[in-house]
mmCIF file of C-alpha atoms in Angstrom:
data_model
loop_
_atom_site.group_PDB
_atom_site.id
_atom_site.type_symbol
_atom_site.label_atom_id
_atom_site.label_comp_id
_atom_site.label_asym_id
_atom_site.label_seq_id
_atom_site.Cartn_x
_atom_site.Cartn_y
_atom_site.Cartn_z
ATOM 1 C CA MET A 1 21.558 -165.328 58.571
ATOM 2 C CA ALA A 2 24.314 -167.040 56.685
ATOM 3 C CA HIS A 3 22.897 -168.246 53.403
ATOM 4 C CA ALA A 4 19.558 -169.647 52.295
ATOM 5 C CA GLY A 5 17.983 -170.143 48.926
ATOM 6 C CA LEU A 6 17.772 -171.815 45.538
ATOM 7 C CA VAL A 7 20.406 -171.957 42.835
ATOM 8 C CA GLU A 8 20.472 -173.317 39.290
ATOM 9 C CA GLU A 9 24.230 -173.893 39.116
ATOM 10 C CA VAL A 10 26.461 -176.448 40.861
ATOM 11 C CA ILE A 11 26.628 -175.740 44.601
ATOM 12 C CA ASP A 12 30.001 -174.738 45.992
ATOM 13 C CA VAL A 13 29.902 -176.875 49.147
ATOM 14 C CA GLY A 14 32.913 -175.223 50.736
ATOM 15 C CA ALA A 15 31.468 -171.773 50.185
ATOM 16 C CA VAL A 16 28.186 -172.741 51.891
ATOM 17 C CA SER A 17 30.100 -174.201 54.835
ATOM 18 C CA ALA A 18 32.247 -171.085 55.085
ATOM 19 C CA THR A 19 29.176 -168.922 55.628
ATOM 20 C CA VAL A 20 28.456 -170.592 58.993
ATOM 21 C CA GLU A 21 32.009 -170.866 60.280
ATOM 22 C CA CYS A 22 32.938 -168.505 63.096
ATOM 23 C CA PRO A 23 35.456 -168.505 65.950
ATOM 24 C CA GLU A 24 32.769 -168.900 68.646
ATOM 25 C CA ASN A 25 31.490 -172.180 67.213
ATOM 26 C CA GLY A 26 33.456 -175.380 67.744
ATOM 27 C CA ALA A 27 31.365 -177.590 65.464
ATOM 28 C CA VAL A 28 30.309 -177.433 61.837
ATOM 29 C CA VAL A 29 27.996 -180.182 60.557
ATOM 30 C CA LEU A 30 27.652 -180.356 56.797
ATOM 31 C CA PHE A 31 24.994 -182.367 54.945
ATOM 32 C CA VAL A 32 25.378 -182.865 51.216
ATOM 33 C CA GLY A 33 22.430 -184.567 49.516
ATOM 34 C CA THR A 34 23.444 -185.963 46.135
ATOM 35 C CA VAL A 35 21.521 -187.479 43.241
ATOM 36 C CA ARG A 36 21.934 -191.267 43.345
ATOM 37 C CA ASN A 37 22.008 -193.460 40.283
ATOM 38 C CA HIS A 38 19.179 -195.787 41.284
ATOM 39 C CA PHE A 39 15.690 -195.768 42.779
ATOM 40 C CA ASP A 40 13.519 -198.812 43.475
ATOM 41 C CA GLY A 41 15.800 -200.996 41.388
ATOM 42 C CA ARG A 42 15.744 -198.651 38.414
ATOM 43 C CA ALA A 43 18.751 -196.866 36.948
ATOM 44 C CA VAL A 44 18.421 -193.108 37.369
ATOM 45 C CA GLN A 45 20.017 -190.714 34.867
ATOM 46 C CA GLY A 46 19.298 -187.534 36.745
ATOM 47 C CA ILE A 47 16.662 -185.479 38.516
ATOM 48 C CA THR A 48 14.979 -182.296 37.411
ATOM 49 C CA TYR A 49 13.759 -180.226 40.348
ATOM 50 C CA ASP A 50 10.552 -178.266 39.880
ATOM 51 C CA VAL A 51 10.072 -175.450 42.384
ATOM 52 C CA HIS A 52 7.695 -172.652 43.219
ATOM 53 C CA ALA A 53 10.661 -170.309 43.219
ATOM 54 C CA GLU A 54 9.227 -167.481 45.255
ATOM 55 C CA MET A 55 7.524 -169.640 47.888
ATOM 56 C CA ALA A 56 10.429 -172.078 48.145
ATOM 57 C CA ALA A 57 12.985 -169.311 48.643
ATOM 58 C CA ARG A 58 10.794 -167.743 51.289
ATOM 59 C CA GLU A 59 10.201 -171.052 53.116
ATOM 60 C CA ILE A 60 13.900 -171.959 53.084
ATOM 61 C CA THR A 61 14.728 -168.530 54.486
ATOM 62 C CA ARG A 62 12.082 -169.027 57.168
ATOM 63 C CA LEU A 63 13.384 -172.477 58.168
ATOM 64 C CA VAL A 64 16.921 -171.186 58.546
ATOM 65 C CA ALA A 65 15.804 -168.068 60.416
ATOM 66 C CA GLU A 66 13.657 -170.123 62.821
ATOM 67 C CA GLU A 67 16.499 -172.505 63.521
ATOM 68 C CA GLU A 68 18.902 -169.665 64.211
ATOM 69 C CA ALA A 69 16.392 -167.806 66.380
ATOM 70 C CA ALA A 70 15.709 -170.900 68.495
ATOM 71 C CA HIS A 71 19.341 -171.543 69.466
ATOM 72 C CA ASP A 72 21.847 -169.023 70.745
ATOM 73 C CA GLY A 73 24.967 -168.870 68.655
ATOM 74 C CA LEU A 74 23.748 -171.300 66.010
ATOM 75 C CA ARG A 75 24.401 -170.389 62.390
ATOM 76 C CA ALA A 76 22.735 -172.209 59.526
ATOM 77 C CA ALA A 77 22.828 -172.243 55.745
ATOM 78 C CA LEU A 78 20.658 -174.182 53.299
ATOM 79 C CA VAL A 79 21.019 -174.132 49.523
ATOM 80 C CA HIS A 80 18.921 -176.249 47.137
ATOM 81 C CA ARG A 81 19.251 -176.722 43.378
ATOM 82 C CA PHE A 82 16.473 -176.285 40.835
ATOM 83 C CA GLY A 83 16.348 -177.497 37.238
ATOM 84 C CA PRO A 84 18.315 -180.518 36.020
ATOM 85 C CA VAL A 85 20.816 -182.103 38.437
ATOM 86 C CA ALA A 86 23.107 -184.920 37.286
ATOM 87 C CA VAL A 87 23.865 -188.127 39.187
ATOM 88 C CA GLY A 88 26.544 -187.434 41.780
ATOM 89 C CA GLU A 89 25.895 -183.714 41.957
ATOM 90 C CA ALA A 90 24.656 -182.108 45.160
ATOM 91 C CA SER A 91 20.962 -181.255 45.112
ATOM 92 C CA VAL A 92 21.023 -179.757 48.603
ATOM 93 C CA VAL A 93 23.680 -178.551 51.013
ATOM 94 C CA ILE A 94 22.938 -177.779 54.653
ATOM 95 C CA ALA A 95 25.610 -176.370 56.951
ATOM 96 C CA VAL A 96 25.116 -175.685 60.652
ATOM 97 C CA SER A 97 27.631 -174.420 63.148
ATOM 98 C CA SER A 98 27.138 -174.195 66.885
ATOM 99 C CA PRO A 99 29.297 -173.849 69.974
ATOM 100 C CA HIS A 100 29.017 -177.648 70.603
ATOM 101 C CA ARG A 101 28.484 -180.602 68.278
ATOM 102 C CA ASP A 102 25.220 -182.089 69.596
ATOM 103 C CA LEU A 103 23.171 -179.091 68.585
ATOM 104 C CA ALA A 104 24.827 -178.823 65.179
ATOM 105 C CA TYR A 105 24.005 -182.472 64.379
ATOM 106 C CA GLU A 106 20.411 -182.189 65.582
ATOM 107 C CA SER A 107 19.776 -178.897 63.877
ATOM 108 C CA ASN A 108 21.177 -180.030 60.557
ATOM 109 C CA ARG A 109 18.891 -183.075 60.552
ATOM 110 C CA ARG A 110 15.878 -181.011 61.585
ATOM 111 C CA LEU A 111 16.448 -178.590 58.708
ATOM 112 C CA LEU A 112 16.589 -181.443 56.204
ATOM 113 C CA GLU A 113 13.414 -183.078 57.515
ATOM 114 C CA ARG A 114 11.550 -179.779 57.504
ATOM 115 C CA LEU A 115 12.822 -178.999 54.002
ATOM 116 C CA LYS A 116 11.325 -182.268 52.767
ATOM 117 C CA ARG A 117 7.921 -181.507 54.312
ATOM 118 C CA GLU A 118 7.490 -177.753 54.129
ATOM 119 C CA VAL A 119 9.096 -176.414 50.961
ATOM 120 C CA PRO A 120 7.455 -176.558 47.490
ATOM 121 C CA ILE A 121 10.144 -178.540 45.643
ATOM 122 C CA TRP A 122 9.499 -181.650 43.525
ATOM 123 C CA LYS A 123 11.772 -184.347 42.132
ATOM 124 C CA HIS A 124 11.234 -185.495 38.566
ATOM 125 C CA GLU A 125 13.356 -188.638 38.220
ATOM 126 C CA HIS A 126 14.578 -189.597 34.791
ATOM 127 C CA TYR A 127 15.444 -193.249 34.171
ATOM 128 C CA ASP A 128 17.844 -194.887 31.777
ATOM 129 C CA ASP A 129 14.983 -196.433 29.782
ATOM 130 C CA GLY A 130 13.693 -192.984 28.833
ATOM 131 C CA THR A 131 10.775 -192.927 31.277
ATOM 132 C CA SER A 132 10.360 -190.577 34.218
ATOM 133 C CA THR A 133 8.419 -190.283 37.461
ATOM 134 C CA TRP A 134 7.385 -187.395 39.667
ATOM 135 C CA ARG A 135 8.155 -188.105 43.309
ATOM 136 C CA GLU A 136 5.315 -186.671 45.373
ATOM 137 C CA VAL A 137 5.595 -187.641 49.012
ATOM 138 C CA GLU A 138 4.734 -185.098 51.700
ATOM 139 C CA PRO A 139 1.484 -183.103 51.541
ATOM 140 C CA LEU A 140 2.050 -179.435 52.304
ATOM 141 C CA GLY A 141 0.164 -178.019 55.290
ATOM 142 C CA GLY A 142 -3.506 -177.490 54.627
ATOM 143 C CA ALA A 143 -3.710 -180.029 51.779
ATOM 144 C CA GLY A 144 -6.891 -181.995 51.264
ATOM 145 C CA MET B 1 -18.333 -156.039 32.966
ATOM 146 C CA LEU B 2 -18.930 -158.462 30.126
ATOM 147 C CA PRO B 3 -19.785 -156.946 26.753
ATOM 148 C CA ALA B 4 -23.498 -157.135 26.080
ATOM 149 C CA GLY B 5 -24.135 -159.951 23.634
ATOM 150 C CA PRO B 6 -27.286 -160.454 21.597
ATOM 151 C CA GLU B 7 -28.588 -162.939 24.202
ATOM 152 C CA SER B 8 -27.919 -160.753 27.233
ATOM 153 C CA THR B 9 -30.813 -159.544 29.278
ATOM 154 C CA PRO B 10 -31.135 -155.765 29.195
ATOM 155 C CA GLY B 11 -30.466 -154.225 32.565
ATOM 156 C CA ARG B 12 -28.960 -157.371 34.065
ATOM 157 C CA ARG B 13 -25.702 -156.741 35.873
ATOM 158 C CA TYR B 14 -23.138 -159.459 35.214
ATOM 159 C CA PRO B 15 -20.452 -160.015 37.827
ATOM 160 C CA ALA B 16 -17.165 -158.517 36.651
ATOM 161 C CA PRO B 17 -14.685 -161.247 35.808
ATOM 162 C CA MET B 18 -11.429 -161.503 37.721
ATOM 163 C CA ARG B 19 -8.257 -162.723 36.115
ATOM 164 C CA VAL B 20 -5.950 -164.928 38.182
ATOM 165 C CA THR B 21 -2.649 -166.576 37.356
ATOM 166 C CA VAL B 22 -2.786 -170.318 37.991
ATOM 167 C CA LEU B 23 0.438 -172.279 38.510
ATOM 168 C CA ALA B 24 0.412 -176.089 38.213
ATOM 169 C CA PHE B 25 3.443 -177.932 39.552
ATOM 170 C CA ALA B 26 5.058 -181.343 39.121
ATOM 171 C CA SER B 27 2.757 -184.155 37.914
ATOM 172 C CA LEU B 28 -0.261 -181.844 37.790
ATOM 173 C CA GLY B 29 1.490 -179.569 35.294
ATOM 174 C CA GLN B 30 2.325 -182.618 33.222
ATOM 175 C CA THR B 31 -1.275 -183.850 33.320
ATOM 176 C CA LEU B 32 -2.699 -180.474 32.372
ATOM 177 C CA GLY B 33 -0.054 -179.745 29.743
ATOM 178 C CA TRP B 34 0.617 -176.281 31.153
ATOM 179 C CA LYS B 35 2.445 -174.854 34.133
ATOM 180 C CA ARG B 36 1.120 -171.325 34.103
ATOM 181 C CA ARG B 37 -2.106 -169.901 32.782
ATOM 182 C CA GLU B 38 -4.279 -166.842 33.146
ATOM 183 C CA VAL B 39 -7.825 -167.851 34.035
ATOM 184 C CA ASP B 40 -10.931 -165.670 34.169
ATOM 185 C CA VAL B 41 -13.327 -166.395 37.011
ATOM 186 C CA PRO B 42 -16.457 -164.604 38.234
ATOM 187 C CA GLU B 43 -16.014 -161.986 40.923
ATOM 188 C CA GLY B 44 -16.198 -163.500 44.387
ATOM 189 C CA THR B 45 -14.791 -166.863 43.288
ATOM 190 C CA ARG B 46 -12.939 -168.828 45.970
ATOM 191 C CA ALA B 47 -10.116 -171.308 45.451
ATOM 192 C CA ASP B 48 -12.569 -174.236 45.423
ATOM 193 C CA GLY B 49 -14.624 -172.526 42.708
ATOM 194 C CA LEU B 50 -11.539 -172.128 40.553
ATOM 195 C CA LEU B 51 -10.700 -175.814 41.057
ATOM 196 C CA ALA B 52 -14.217 -176.786 39.979
ATOM 197 C CA GLN B 53 -13.903 -174.606 36.880
ATOM 198 C CA LEU B 54 -10.527 -176.135 35.984
ATOM 199 C CA LEU B 55 -11.871 -179.645 36.581
ATOM 200 C CA ALA B 56 -14.801 -179.012 34.254
ATOM 201 C CA GLU B 57 -12.304 -178.072 31.528
ATOM 202 C CA ALA B 58 -9.837 -180.850 32.325
ATOM 203 C CA PRO B 59 -11.498 -183.897 33.935
ATOM 204 C CA GLU B 60 -8.131 -185.670 33.800
ATOM 205 C CA MET B 61 -7.013 -183.618 36.807
ATOM 206 C CA GLU B 62 -9.568 -185.325 39.059
ATOM 207 C CA PRO B 63 -7.138 -187.906 40.546
ATOM 208 C CA HIS B 64 -4.866 -185.054 41.652
ATOM 209 C CA LEU B 65 -7.492 -182.991 43.470
ATOM 210 C CA ALA B 66 -7.499 -184.620 46.897
ATOM 211 C CA ARG B 67 -3.713 -184.450 47.148
ATOM 212 C CA LEU B 68 -3.269 -180.802 46.252
ATOM 213 C CA ALA B 69 -2.387 -177.994 48.592
ATOM 214 C CA VAL B 70 -3.613 -174.647 47.313
ATOM 215 C CA ALA B 71 -1.640 -171.460 47.877
ATOM 216 C CA VAL B 72 -3.377 -168.165 47.199
ATOM 217 C CA ASP B 73 -0.889 -165.346 46.710
ATOM 218 C CA GLY B 74 1.866 -167.518 48.127
ATOM 219 C CA GLU B 75 0.069 -168.699 51.278
ATOM 220 C CA VAL B 76 -1.108 -172.286 51.645
ATOM 221 C CA GLY B 77 -4.572 -172.189 53.137
ATOM 222 C CA PRO B 78 -8.120 -173.518 53.037
ATOM 223 C CA ARG B 79 -9.874 -173.982 49.737
ATOM 224 C CA THR B 80 -12.456 -171.468 50.844
ATOM 225 C CA ALA B 81 -9.808 -168.735 50.467
ATOM 226 C CA PRO B 82 -11.140 -165.857 48.351
ATOM 227 C CA LEU B 83 -9.329 -164.955 45.141
ATOM 228 C CA ARG B 84 -8.539 -161.454 43.954
ATOM 229 C CA ASP B 85 -8.179 -159.939 40.515
ATOM 230 C CA GLY B 86 -4.519 -160.154 39.480
ATOM 231 C CA GLY B 87 -3.771 -162.734 42.173
ATOM 232 C CA GLU B 88 -1.893 -166.000 41.951
ATOM 233 C CA VAL B 89 -3.169 -169.483 42.736
ATOM 234 C CA ALA B 90 -0.540 -172.221 43.045
ATOM 235 C CA LEU B 91 -1.649 -175.859 42.890
ATOM 236 C CA LEU B 92 0.913 -177.855 44.869
ATOM 237 C CA PRO B 93 1.123 -181.662 44.846
ATOM 238 C CA PRO B 94 2.863 -183.355 47.796
ATOM 239 C CA VAL B 95 6.481 -182.228 47.861
ATOM 240 C CA SER B 96 9.781 -184.120 47.611
ATOM 241 C CA GLY B 97 12.690 -181.756 48.134
ATOM 242 C CA GLY B 98 16.082 -182.884 49.277
#
């Protein structure tokens, strides 16, 4: 496995990408999710990410391992921030390499969608007017 | 074993309390005013029993209950999951990574 986990510091996008690059793979697809400066018409100052550190690290590792196990030659990396993240900074970086591009595109998207549904991470959005909102969207398996 | 108080019945065996670490994430932590707490529960308590005990202490968590996933020792599962002394119970609102 290339690289999977949570970090508090700014993500080195090139370093994450480098972990999946290899001579056998002719495609690298890189997704960089950044904090945008607006949500629902409101000006956003930044996002603080709350995480269950142990579970989230384990789930991210599992997602990456499952993706790699399901496709010969595929290499994947997924790194997510926790704590405060400023507007414009990357909150998540996903890199996938594969022998051909179709799989790399599909796999990268699948990892992002699964991350959003299966990993205990929460956005706390802070607005310019001093208020904040927790974004709570996807129930984890077994909820309710 | 609880210490015998003046009102305890002689000879009665009280269930030994278990101590679990409860983690409350995102909006639930904000509502409760804590993110991590040690909670004593009677032996044999399941996750749903712990939730009922917490709700009795903090009725303001009621709107969160239906939306929570509960992870016992790191595994999301049914609310009938048994707890163990020294274990961890994580209360997980719907997630929003990315």
